[in-house]
Amino acid sequence: VHGDCSLFFSFACMYSPYSSPYGLPPPGYAALTPSYVPIHSVVYGHPAPYGLVPPVAVAAPVAVAAAPAAAAPSTVSSDELFASSLLSAQILSEFPGRAEYAVRPLRRSDFGRGFLRVLSELTSTGDATEASFNAQFSAMAASAGTYFVVVAENVATGEIAAAGTLMIERKFTHSMSSAGHVEDIVTAASERGKGLAGVIVKQLVHLAKSAGCYKVLLDCKEELVPFYSKYGFVARGAFMGQYFDH
């Protein structure tokens, strides 16, 4: 399933405020630790780079053992755009094709699995190289909690079969909430009719809700209205845009 822009959709999600789970810094490290934790660190599970433990003094000739440090939160693999644990296990378990397709975050190594080839069936990908792909991947990964690209990998071939993107827009409205934008839903022509776009859309909506978005938006061709309606989207207003040559 894929298409260009013509209709505007919205899907309301409940806004959930979050607070920092991290405590005060150890004595003597106040200068190293800011007084807040960014929302994306809390919502998306990226570990805070704090939690330093003061060195334990050693009195000669007997060494004093340092107390064991608390376990650090799990980190995102450098090959993944975001932590796979953020995906809904229930949605994955309900997907009939789960044995044949791995639904997961985009990986840096997916350049070699035909990710851009699949995207090119939706729109132009330009003269992308592995170097430019890696640079864009790194930039997106650095904006933690903002970009979520979900792909479906054909387990038998190792090739990317479908993909979709969620972008989180932080807003000053709705009690400093966020809005989600679904983009670039595409399934390779040879892989259509297997429910791949549907399970990806479900995961993107789940990610938007989990991020505290009060709505998630997308635009599509008129003939795709029935498809997206199955996942809770409703037509609202008219879509407009300006496009620039690149």
PDB file of C-alpha atoms in Angstrom:
ATOM      1  CA  VAL A   1       0.000   0.000   0.000  1.00  0.00           C
ATOM      2  CA  HIS A   2       1.400   3.355  -0.912  1.00  0.00           C
ATOM      3  CA  GLY A   3       0.267   6.667  -2.313  1.00  0.00           C
ATOM      4  CA  ASP A   4       0.781  10.403  -2.768  1.00  0.00           C
ATOM      5  CA  CYS A   5      -0.940  13.221  -0.902  1.00  0.00           C
ATOM      6  CA  SER A   6      -4.579  14.200  -1.409  1.00  0.00           C
ATOM      7  CA  LEU A   7      -6.556  13.766   1.817  1.00  0.00           C
ATOM      8  CA  PHE A   8      -5.926  14.793   5.435  1.00  0.00           C
ATOM      9  CA  PHE A   9      -6.637  12.513   8.356  1.00  0.00           C
ATOM     10  CA  SER A  10      -6.534  12.750  12.126  1.00  0.00           C
ATOM     11  CA  PHE A  11      -6.688  10.218  14.917  1.00  0.00           C
ATOM     12  CA  ALA A  12      -7.081  11.380  18.505  1.00  0.00           C
ATOM     13  CA  CYS A  13      -4.813   9.952  21.188  1.00  0.00           C
ATOM     14  CA  MET A  14      -4.854  10.613  24.907  1.00  0.00           C
ATOM     15  CA  TYR A  15      -2.106  12.927  26.151  1.00  0.00           C
ATOM     16  CA  SER A  16      -0.150  11.436  29.014  1.00  0.00           C
ATOM     17  CA  PRO A  17       2.238  13.693  30.940  1.00  0.00           C
ATOM     18  CA  TYR A  18       5.529  12.149  31.923  1.00  0.00           C
ATOM     19  CA  SER A  19       7.936  12.966  34.685  1.00  0.00           C
ATOM     20  CA  SER A  20      11.556  12.166  35.113  1.00  0.00           C
ATOM     21  CA  PRO A  21      12.315   8.839  36.799  1.00  0.00           C
ATOM     22  CA  TYR A  22      15.827   9.881  37.603  1.00  0.00           C
ATOM     23  CA  GLY A  23      16.810  11.060  41.044  1.00  0.00           C
ATOM     24  CA  LEU A  24      19.144  13.724  42.269  1.00  0.00           C
ATOM     25  CA  PRO A  25      22.799  13.509  41.224  1.00  0.00           C
ATOM     26  CA  PRO A  26      25.432  12.227  43.630  1.00  0.00           C
ATOM     27  CA  PRO A  27      27.081  14.866  45.832  1.00  0.00           C
ATOM     28  CA  GLY A  28      29.806  16.719  44.020  1.00  0.00           C
ATOM     29  CA  TYR A  29      28.385  16.081  40.579  1.00  0.00           C
ATOM     30  CA  ALA A  30      25.769  18.822  40.477  1.00  0.00           C
ATOM     31  CA  ALA A  31      27.721  20.715  37.834  1.00  0.00           C
ATOM     32  CA  LEU A  32      27.597  17.720  35.518  1.00  0.00           C
ATOM     33  CA  THR A  33      23.891  17.012  35.849  1.00  0.00           C
ATOM     34  CA  PRO A  34      21.120  19.277  34.501  1.00  0.00           C
ATOM     35  CA  SER A  35      18.037  19.856  36.629  1.00  0.00           C
ATOM     36  CA  TYR A  36      15.708  18.077  34.213  1.00  0.00           C
ATOM     37  CA  VAL A  37      15.541  15.106  31.887  1.00  0.00           C
ATOM     38  CA  PRO A  38      14.260  15.739  28.314  1.00  0.00           C
ATOM     39  CA  ILE A  39      10.865  14.210  27.670  1.00  0.00           C
ATOM     40  CA  HIS A  40      12.245  11.937  24.973  1.00  0.00           C
ATOM     41  CA  SER A  41      14.534  10.320  27.499  1.00  0.00           C
ATOM     42  CA  VAL A  42      11.535   9.376  29.619  1.00  0.00           C
ATOM     43  CA  VAL A  43       9.046   8.449  26.907  1.00  0.00           C
ATOM     44  CA  TYR A  44      11.277   6.474  24.614  1.00  0.00           C
ATOM     45  CA  GLY A  45      13.493   4.731  27.112  1.00  0.00           C
ATOM     46  CA  HIS A  46      16.860   6.196  26.160  1.00  0.00           C
ATOM     47  CA  PRO A  47      19.141   6.059  29.191  1.00  0.00           C
ATOM     48  CA  ALA A  48      20.160   9.224  30.990  1.00  0.00           C
ATOM     49  CA  PRO A  49      23.900   9.803  30.750  1.00  0.00           C
ATOM     50  CA  TYR A  50      24.075  10.648  34.410  1.00  0.00           C
ATOM     51  CA  GLY A  51      24.140   8.389  37.463  1.00  0.00           C
ATOM     52  CA  LEU A  52      27.878   8.832  38.024  1.00  0.00           C
ATOM     53  CA  VAL A  53      29.194   7.193  41.169  1.00  0.00           C
ATOM     54  CA  PRO A  54      31.785   9.102  43.254  1.00  0.00           C
ATOM     55  CA  PRO A  55      35.083   7.273  43.554  1.00  0.00           C
ATOM     56  CA  VAL A  56      35.571   5.408  46.819  1.00  0.00           C
ATOM     57  CA  ALA A  57      38.569   6.418  48.873  1.00  0.00           C
ATOM     58  CA  VAL A  58      41.183   3.719  49.418  1.00  0.00           C
ATOM     59  CA  ALA A  59      43.001   3.656  52.732  1.00  0.00           C
ATOM     60  CA  ALA A  60      46.422   1.954  52.531  1.00  0.00           C
ATOM     61  CA  PRO A  61      47.232  -0.780  53.010  1.00  0.00           C
ATOM     62  CA  VAL A  62      43.651  -2.152  52.903  1.00  0.00           C
ATOM     63  CA  ALA A  63      41.574  -1.323  49.821  1.00  0.00           C
ATOM     64  CA  VAL A  64      37.955  -0.418  50.400  1.00  0.00           C
ATOM     65  CA  ALA A  65      35.624  -2.041  47.881  1.00  0.00           C
ATOM     66  CA  ALA A  66      33.285   0.305  46.077  1.00  0.00           C
ATOM     67  CA  ALA A  67      29.556  -0.314  46.374  1.00  0.00           C
ATOM     68  CA  PRO A  68      28.068  -1.899  43.255  1.00  0.00           C
ATOM     69  CA  ALA A  69      26.508   0.624  40.898  1.00  0.00           C
ATOM     70  CA  ALA A  70      22.831   0.409  39.989  1.00  0.00           C
ATOM     71  CA  ALA A  71      22.053  -1.346  36.732  1.00  0.00           C
ATOM     72  CA  ALA A  72      21.899   1.072  33.817  1.00  0.00           C
ATOM     73  CA  PRO A  73      18.756   1.247  31.635  1.00  0.00           C
ATOM     74  CA  SER A  74      18.901  -0.782  28.428  1.00  0.00           C
ATOM     75  CA  THR A  75      20.333   1.081  25.486  1.00  0.00           C
ATOM     76  CA  VAL A  76      19.413   1.198  21.827  1.00  0.00           C
ATOM     77  CA  SER A  77      21.598  -0.838  19.496  1.00  0.00           C
ATOM     78  CA  SER A  78      23.790   1.387  17.330  1.00  0.00           C
ATOM     79  CA  ASP A  79      22.362  -0.475  14.336  1.00  0.00           C
ATOM     80  CA  GLU A  80      18.718   0.304  15.232  1.00  0.00           C
ATOM     81  CA  LEU A  81      16.972   3.643  14.821  1.00  0.00           C
ATOM     82  CA  PHE A  82      15.053   3.119  18.065  1.00  0.00           C
ATOM     83  CA  ALA A  83      14.607   0.388  20.662  1.00  0.00           C
ATOM     84  CA  SER A  84      12.609  -2.582  19.387  1.00  0.00           C
ATOM     85  CA  SER A  85      11.085  -2.943  22.852  1.00  0.00           C
ATOM     86  CA  LEU A  86       8.931   0.108  22.067  1.00  0.00           C
ATOM     87  CA  LEU A  87       6.952  -1.905  19.525  1.00  0.00           C
ATOM     88  CA  SER A  88       3.743  -3.552  20.685  1.00  0.00           C
ATOM     89  CA  ALA A  89       4.232  -7.246  21.428  1.00  0.00           C
ATOM     90  CA  GLN A  90       0.489  -7.779  21.169  1.00  0.00           C
ATOM     91  CA  ILE A  91       0.302  -6.323  17.655  1.00  0.00           C
ATOM     92  CA  LEU A  92       3.214  -8.525  16.622  1.00  0.00           C
ATOM     93  CA  SER A  93       1.593 -11.634  18.115  1.00  0.00           C
ATOM     94  CA  GLU A  94      -1.652 -10.947  16.246  1.00  0.00           C
ATOM     95  CA  PHE A  95       0.077 -10.539  12.878  1.00  0.00           C
ATOM     96  CA  PRO A  96      -0.595 -13.720  10.817  1.00  0.00           C
ATOM     97  CA  GLY A  97       2.670 -13.376   8.889  1.00  0.00           C
ATOM     98  CA  ARG A  98       4.920 -13.075  11.940  1.00  0.00           C
ATOM     99  CA  ALA A  99       6.808 -16.267  11.057  1.00  0.00           C
ATOM    100  CA  GLU A 100       7.613 -15.064   7.529  1.00  0.00           C
ATOM    101  CA  TYR A 101       8.230 -11.365   8.226  1.00  0.00           C
ATOM    102  CA  ALA A 102      10.184  -9.610  10.973  1.00  0.00           C
ATOM    103  CA  VAL A 103       8.493  -6.308  11.866  1.00  0.00           C
ATOM    104  CA  ARG A 104      11.137  -4.176  13.549  1.00  0.00           C
ATOM    105  CA  PRO A 105      12.873  -0.775  13.671  1.00  0.00           C
ATOM    106  CA  LEU A 106      14.922   0.348  10.681  1.00  0.00           C
ATOM    107  CA  ARG A 107      18.560  -0.702  10.950  1.00  0.00           C
ATOM    108  CA  ARG A 108      21.630   0.960   9.533  1.00  0.00           C
ATOM    109  CA  SER A 109      22.377  -2.288   7.704  1.00  0.00           C
ATOM    110  CA  ASP A 110      19.023  -2.095   5.880  1.00  0.00           C
ATOM    111  CA  PHE A 111      20.674  -0.049   3.175  1.00  0.00           C
ATOM    112  CA  GLY A 112      21.997  -3.371   1.888  1.00  0.00           C
ATOM    113  CA  ARG A 113      18.598  -5.049   2.282  1.00  0.00           C
ATOM    114  CA  GLY A 114      16.835  -2.930  -0.314  1.00  0.00           C
ATOM    115  CA  PHE A 115      15.194  -0.358   1.970  1.00  0.00           C
ATOM    116  CA  LEU A 116      15.665   2.488  -0.506  1.00  0.00           C
ATOM    117  CA  ARG A 117      14.564   0.289  -3.387  1.00  0.00           C
ATOM    118  CA  VAL A 118      11.236  -0.248  -1.645  1.00  0.00           C
ATOM    119  CA  LEU A 119      10.902   3.483  -0.904  1.00  0.00           C
ATOM    120  CA  SER A 120      11.555   4.242  -4.557  1.00  0.00           C
ATOM    121  CA  GLU A 121       8.304   2.429  -5.407  1.00  0.00           C
ATOM    122  CA  LEU A 122       6.537   5.242  -3.541  1.00  0.00           C
ATOM    123  CA  THR A 123       8.577   8.304  -4.462  1.00  0.00           C
ATOM    124  CA  SER A 124      11.996   9.411  -5.648  1.00  0.00           C
ATOM    125  CA  THR A 125      14.946   8.565  -3.409  1.00  0.00           C
ATOM    126  CA  GLY A 126      17.422  10.510  -5.545  1.00  0.00           C
ATOM    127  CA  ASP A 127      21.053   9.540  -5.943  1.00  0.00           C
ATOM    128  CA  ALA A 128      21.418   8.135  -2.453  1.00  0.00           C
ATOM    129  CA  THR A 129      24.651   6.407  -1.494  1.00  0.00           C
ATOM    130  CA  GLU A 130      25.470   4.266   1.509  1.00  0.00           C
ATOM    131  CA  ALA A 131      27.414   7.189   2.952  1.00  0.00           C
ATOM    132  CA  SER A 132      24.494   9.606   2.592  1.00  0.00           C
ATOM    133  CA  PHE A 133      22.118   6.988   4.019  1.00  0.00           C
ATOM    134  CA  ASN A 134      24.366   6.494   7.051  1.00  0.00           C
ATOM    135  CA  ALA A 135      24.637  10.253   7.582  1.00  0.00           C
ATOM    136  CA  GLN A 136      20.853  10.643   7.499  1.00  0.00           C
ATOM    137  CA  PHE A 137      20.386   7.620   9.778  1.00  0.00           C
ATOM    138  CA  SER A 138      22.833   9.099  12.316  1.00  0.00           C
ATOM    139  CA  ALA A 139      21.083  12.489  12.237  1.00  0.00           C
ATOM    140  CA  MET A 140      17.689  10.869  12.828  1.00  0.00           C
ATOM    141  CA  ALA A 141      19.019   8.633  15.603  1.00  0.00           C
ATOM    142  CA  ALA A 142      20.560  11.676  17.314  1.00  0.00           C
ATOM    143  CA  SER A 143      17.072  13.242  17.541  1.00  0.00           C
ATOM    144  CA  ALA A 144      15.958  10.568  19.982  1.00  0.00           C
ATOM    145  CA  GLY A 145      12.205  10.134  20.291  1.00  0.00           C
ATOM    146  CA  THR A 146      11.458  11.982  17.052  1.00  0.00           C
ATOM    147  CA  TYR A 147      11.848   9.524  14.156  1.00  0.00           C
ATOM    148  CA  PHE A 148      10.438   6.009  14.103  1.00  0.00           C
ATOM    149  CA  VAL A 149      10.873   4.023  10.894  1.00  0.00           C
ATOM    150  CA  VAL A 150       9.305   0.557  11.070  1.00  0.00           C
ATOM    151  CA  VAL A 151      10.099  -2.054   8.427  1.00  0.00           C
ATOM    152  CA  ALA A 152       8.979  -5.588   7.602  1.00  0.00           C
ATOM    153  CA  GLU A 153      11.829  -7.869   6.573  1.00  0.00           C
ATOM    154  CA  ASN A 154      11.172 -11.000   4.536  1.00  0.00           C
ATOM    155  CA  VAL A 155      12.882 -13.610   6.710  1.00  0.00           C
ATOM    156  CA  ALA A 156      13.494 -15.997   3.812  1.00  0.00           C
ATOM    157  CA  THR A 157      15.172 -13.460   1.506  1.00  0.00           C
ATOM    158  CA  GLY A 158      16.542 -10.994   4.046  1.00  0.00           C
ATOM    159  CA  GLU A 159      15.084  -8.151   1.963  1.00  0.00           C
ATOM    160  CA  ILE A 160      12.924  -5.271   3.179  1.00  0.00           C
ATOM    161  CA  ALA A 161       9.329  -5.865   2.070  1.00  0.00           C
ATOM    162  CA  ALA A 162       7.512  -2.846   3.528  1.00  0.00           C
ATOM    163  CA  ALA A 163       8.141   0.297   5.561  1.00  0.00           C
ATOM    164  CA  GLY A 164       6.489   3.252   7.256  1.00  0.00           C
ATOM    165  CA  THR A 165       7.577   6.309   9.240  1.00  0.00           C
ATOM    166  CA  LEU A 166       6.262   8.188  12.276  1.00  0.00           C
ATOM    167  CA  MET A 167       7.577  11.658  13.102  1.00  0.00           C
ATOM    168  CA  ILE A 168       6.832  13.278  16.466  1.00  0.00           C
ATOM    169  CA  GLU A 169       6.133  17.017  16.427  1.00  0.00           C
ATOM    170  CA  ARG A 170       6.402  18.689  19.820  1.00  0.00           C
ATOM    171  CA  LYS A 171       3.844  21.439  20.307  1.00  0.00           C
ATOM    172  CA  PHE A 172       3.070  24.326  22.643  1.00  0.00           C
ATOM    173  CA  THR A 173      -0.643  23.456  22.509  1.00  0.00           C
ATOM    174  CA  HIS A 174      -2.648  20.835  24.410  1.00  0.00           C
ATOM    175  CA  SER A 175      -0.583  21.211  27.580  1.00  0.00           C
ATOM    176  CA  MET A 176       2.743  21.031  25.736  1.00  0.00           C
ATOM    177  CA  SER A 177       1.720  17.820  24.002  1.00  0.00           C
ATOM    178  CA  SER A 178       2.866  16.264  20.721  1.00  0.00           C
ATOM    179  CA  ALA A 179       1.369  15.280  17.390  1.00  0.00           C
ATOM    180  CA  GLY A 180       2.384  12.303  15.284  1.00  0.00           C
ATOM    181  CA  HIS A 181       2.789  12.356  11.499  1.00  0.00           C
ATOM    182  CA  VAL A 182       2.636   9.095   9.546  1.00  0.00           C
ATOM    183  CA  GLU A 183       4.605   9.172   6.290  1.00  0.00           C
ATOM    184  CA  ASP A 184       6.001   6.929   3.554  1.00  0.00           C
ATOM    185  CA  ILE A 185       3.819   3.847   3.972  1.00  0.00           C
ATOM    186  CA  VAL A 186       4.959   1.526   1.204  1.00  0.00           C
ATOM    187  CA  THR A 187       4.954  -2.174   0.378  1.00  0.00           C
ATOM    188  CA  ALA A 188       7.064  -3.709  -2.375  1.00  0.00           C
ATOM    189  CA  ALA A 189       4.897  -4.692  -5.345  1.00  0.00           C
ATOM    190  CA  SER A 190       5.842  -8.356  -4.976  1.00  0.00           C
ATOM    191  CA  GLU A 191       4.868  -8.378  -1.283  1.00  0.00           C
ATOM    192  CA  ARG A 192       1.433  -6.738  -1.346  1.00  0.00           C
ATOM    193  CA  GLY A 193      -1.705  -8.380  -0.062  1.00  0.00           C
ATOM    194  CA  LYS A 194       0.004  -9.918   2.991  1.00  0.00           C
ATOM    195  CA  GLY A 195      -1.028  -7.407   5.642  1.00  0.00           C
ATOM    196  CA  LEU A 196       2.391  -5.775   5.931  1.00  0.00           C
ATOM    197  CA  ALA A 197       1.198  -2.180   5.581  1.00  0.00           C
ATOM    198  CA  GLY A 198      -1.550  -2.828   8.110  1.00  0.00           C
ATOM    199  CA  VAL A 199       0.728  -4.161  10.839  1.00  0.00           C
ATOM    200  CA  ILE A 200       3.162  -1.281  10.262  1.00  0.00           C
ATOM    201  CA  VAL A 201       0.376   1.329  10.524  1.00  0.00           C
ATOM    202  CA  LYS A 202      -0.811  -0.302  13.761  1.00  0.00           C
ATOM    203  CA  GLN A 203       2.694  -0.106  15.194  1.00  0.00           C
ATOM    204  CA  LEU A 204       3.103   3.544  14.193  1.00  0.00           C
ATOM    205  CA  VAL A 205      -0.201   4.471  15.863  1.00  0.00           C
ATOM    206  CA  HIS A 206       0.897   2.522  18.955  1.00  0.00           C
ATOM    207  CA  LEU A 207       4.189   4.446  19.033  1.00  0.00           C
ATOM    208  CA  ALA A 208       2.338   7.770  18.726  1.00  0.00           C
ATOM    209  CA  LYS A 209       0.048   6.899  21.635  1.00  0.00           C
ATOM    210  CA  SER A 210       2.983   5.713  23.724  1.00  0.00           C
ATOM    211  CA  ALA A 211       4.774   9.002  23.038  1.00  0.00           C
ATOM    212  CA  GLY A 212       1.841  10.953  24.502  1.00  0.00           C
ATOM    213  CA  CYS A 213       0.575  12.328  21.173  1.00  0.00           C
ATOM    214  CA  TYR A 214      -2.928  13.757  21.261  1.00  0.00           C
ATOM    215  CA  LYS A 215      -3.391  13.013  17.547  1.00  0.00           C
ATOM    216  CA  VAL A 216      -1.683  11.332  14.608  1.00  0.00           C
ATOM    217  CA  LEU A 217      -2.053  12.615  11.052  1.00  0.00           C
ATOM    218  CA  LEU A 218      -1.506  11.318   7.543  1.00  0.00           C
ATOM    219  CA  ASP A 219      -2.473  12.125   3.962  1.00  0.00           C
ATOM    220  CA  CYS A 220      -3.153   9.692   1.144  1.00  0.00           C
ATOM    221  CA  LYS A 221      -4.892   9.142  -2.174  1.00  0.00           C
ATOM    222  CA  GLU A 222      -8.673   8.977  -2.178  1.00  0.00           C
ATOM    223  CA  GLU A 223      -8.684   5.305  -3.122  1.00  0.00           C
ATOM    224  CA  LEU A 224      -6.783   4.512   0.083  1.00  0.00           C
ATOM    225  CA  VAL A 225      -9.383   6.087   2.371  1.00  0.00           C
ATOM    226  CA  PRO A 226     -11.074   2.711   3.085  1.00  0.00           C
ATOM    227  CA  PHE A 227      -7.719   1.155   3.969  1.00  0.00           C
ATOM    228  CA  TYR A 228      -6.737   3.770   6.550  1.00  0.00           C
ATOM    229  CA  SER A 229     -10.301   3.956   7.880  1.00  0.00           C
ATOM    230  CA  LYS A 230      -9.828   0.375   9.113  1.00  0.00           C
ATOM    231  CA  TYR A 231      -7.170   1.648  11.503  1.00  0.00           C
ATOM    232  CA  GLY A 232      -9.189   4.477  13.047  1.00  0.00           C
ATOM    233  CA  PHE A 233      -8.350   7.356  10.712  1.00  0.00           C
ATOM    234  CA  VAL A 234     -11.152   9.701   9.652  1.00  0.00           C
ATOM    235  CA  ALA A 235     -11.232  12.266   6.832  1.00  0.00           C
ATOM    236  CA  ARG A 236     -11.093  15.822   8.135  1.00  0.00           C
ATOM    237  CA  GLY A 237     -10.636  18.978   6.071  1.00  0.00           C
ATOM    238  CA  ALA A 238      -8.492  19.293   2.978  1.00  0.00           C
ATOM    239  CA  PHE A 239      -4.785  18.717   2.562  1.00  0.00           C
ATOM    240  CA  MET A 240      -2.651  21.469   1.017  1.00  0.00           C
ATOM    241  CA  GLY A 241       1.078  21.760   0.464  1.00  0.00           C
ATOM    242  CA  GLN A 242       3.932  23.376  -1.395  1.00  0.00           C
ATOM    243  CA  TYR A 243       6.591  21.296  -3.098  1.00  0.00           C
ATOM    244  CA  PHE A 244      10.139  22.344  -3.966  1.00  0.00           C
ATOM    245  CA  ASP A 245      12.540  20.921  -6.498  1.00  0.00           C
ATOM    246  CA  HIS A 246      15.522  19.065  -5.004  1.00  0.00           C
TER     247      HIS A 246
END
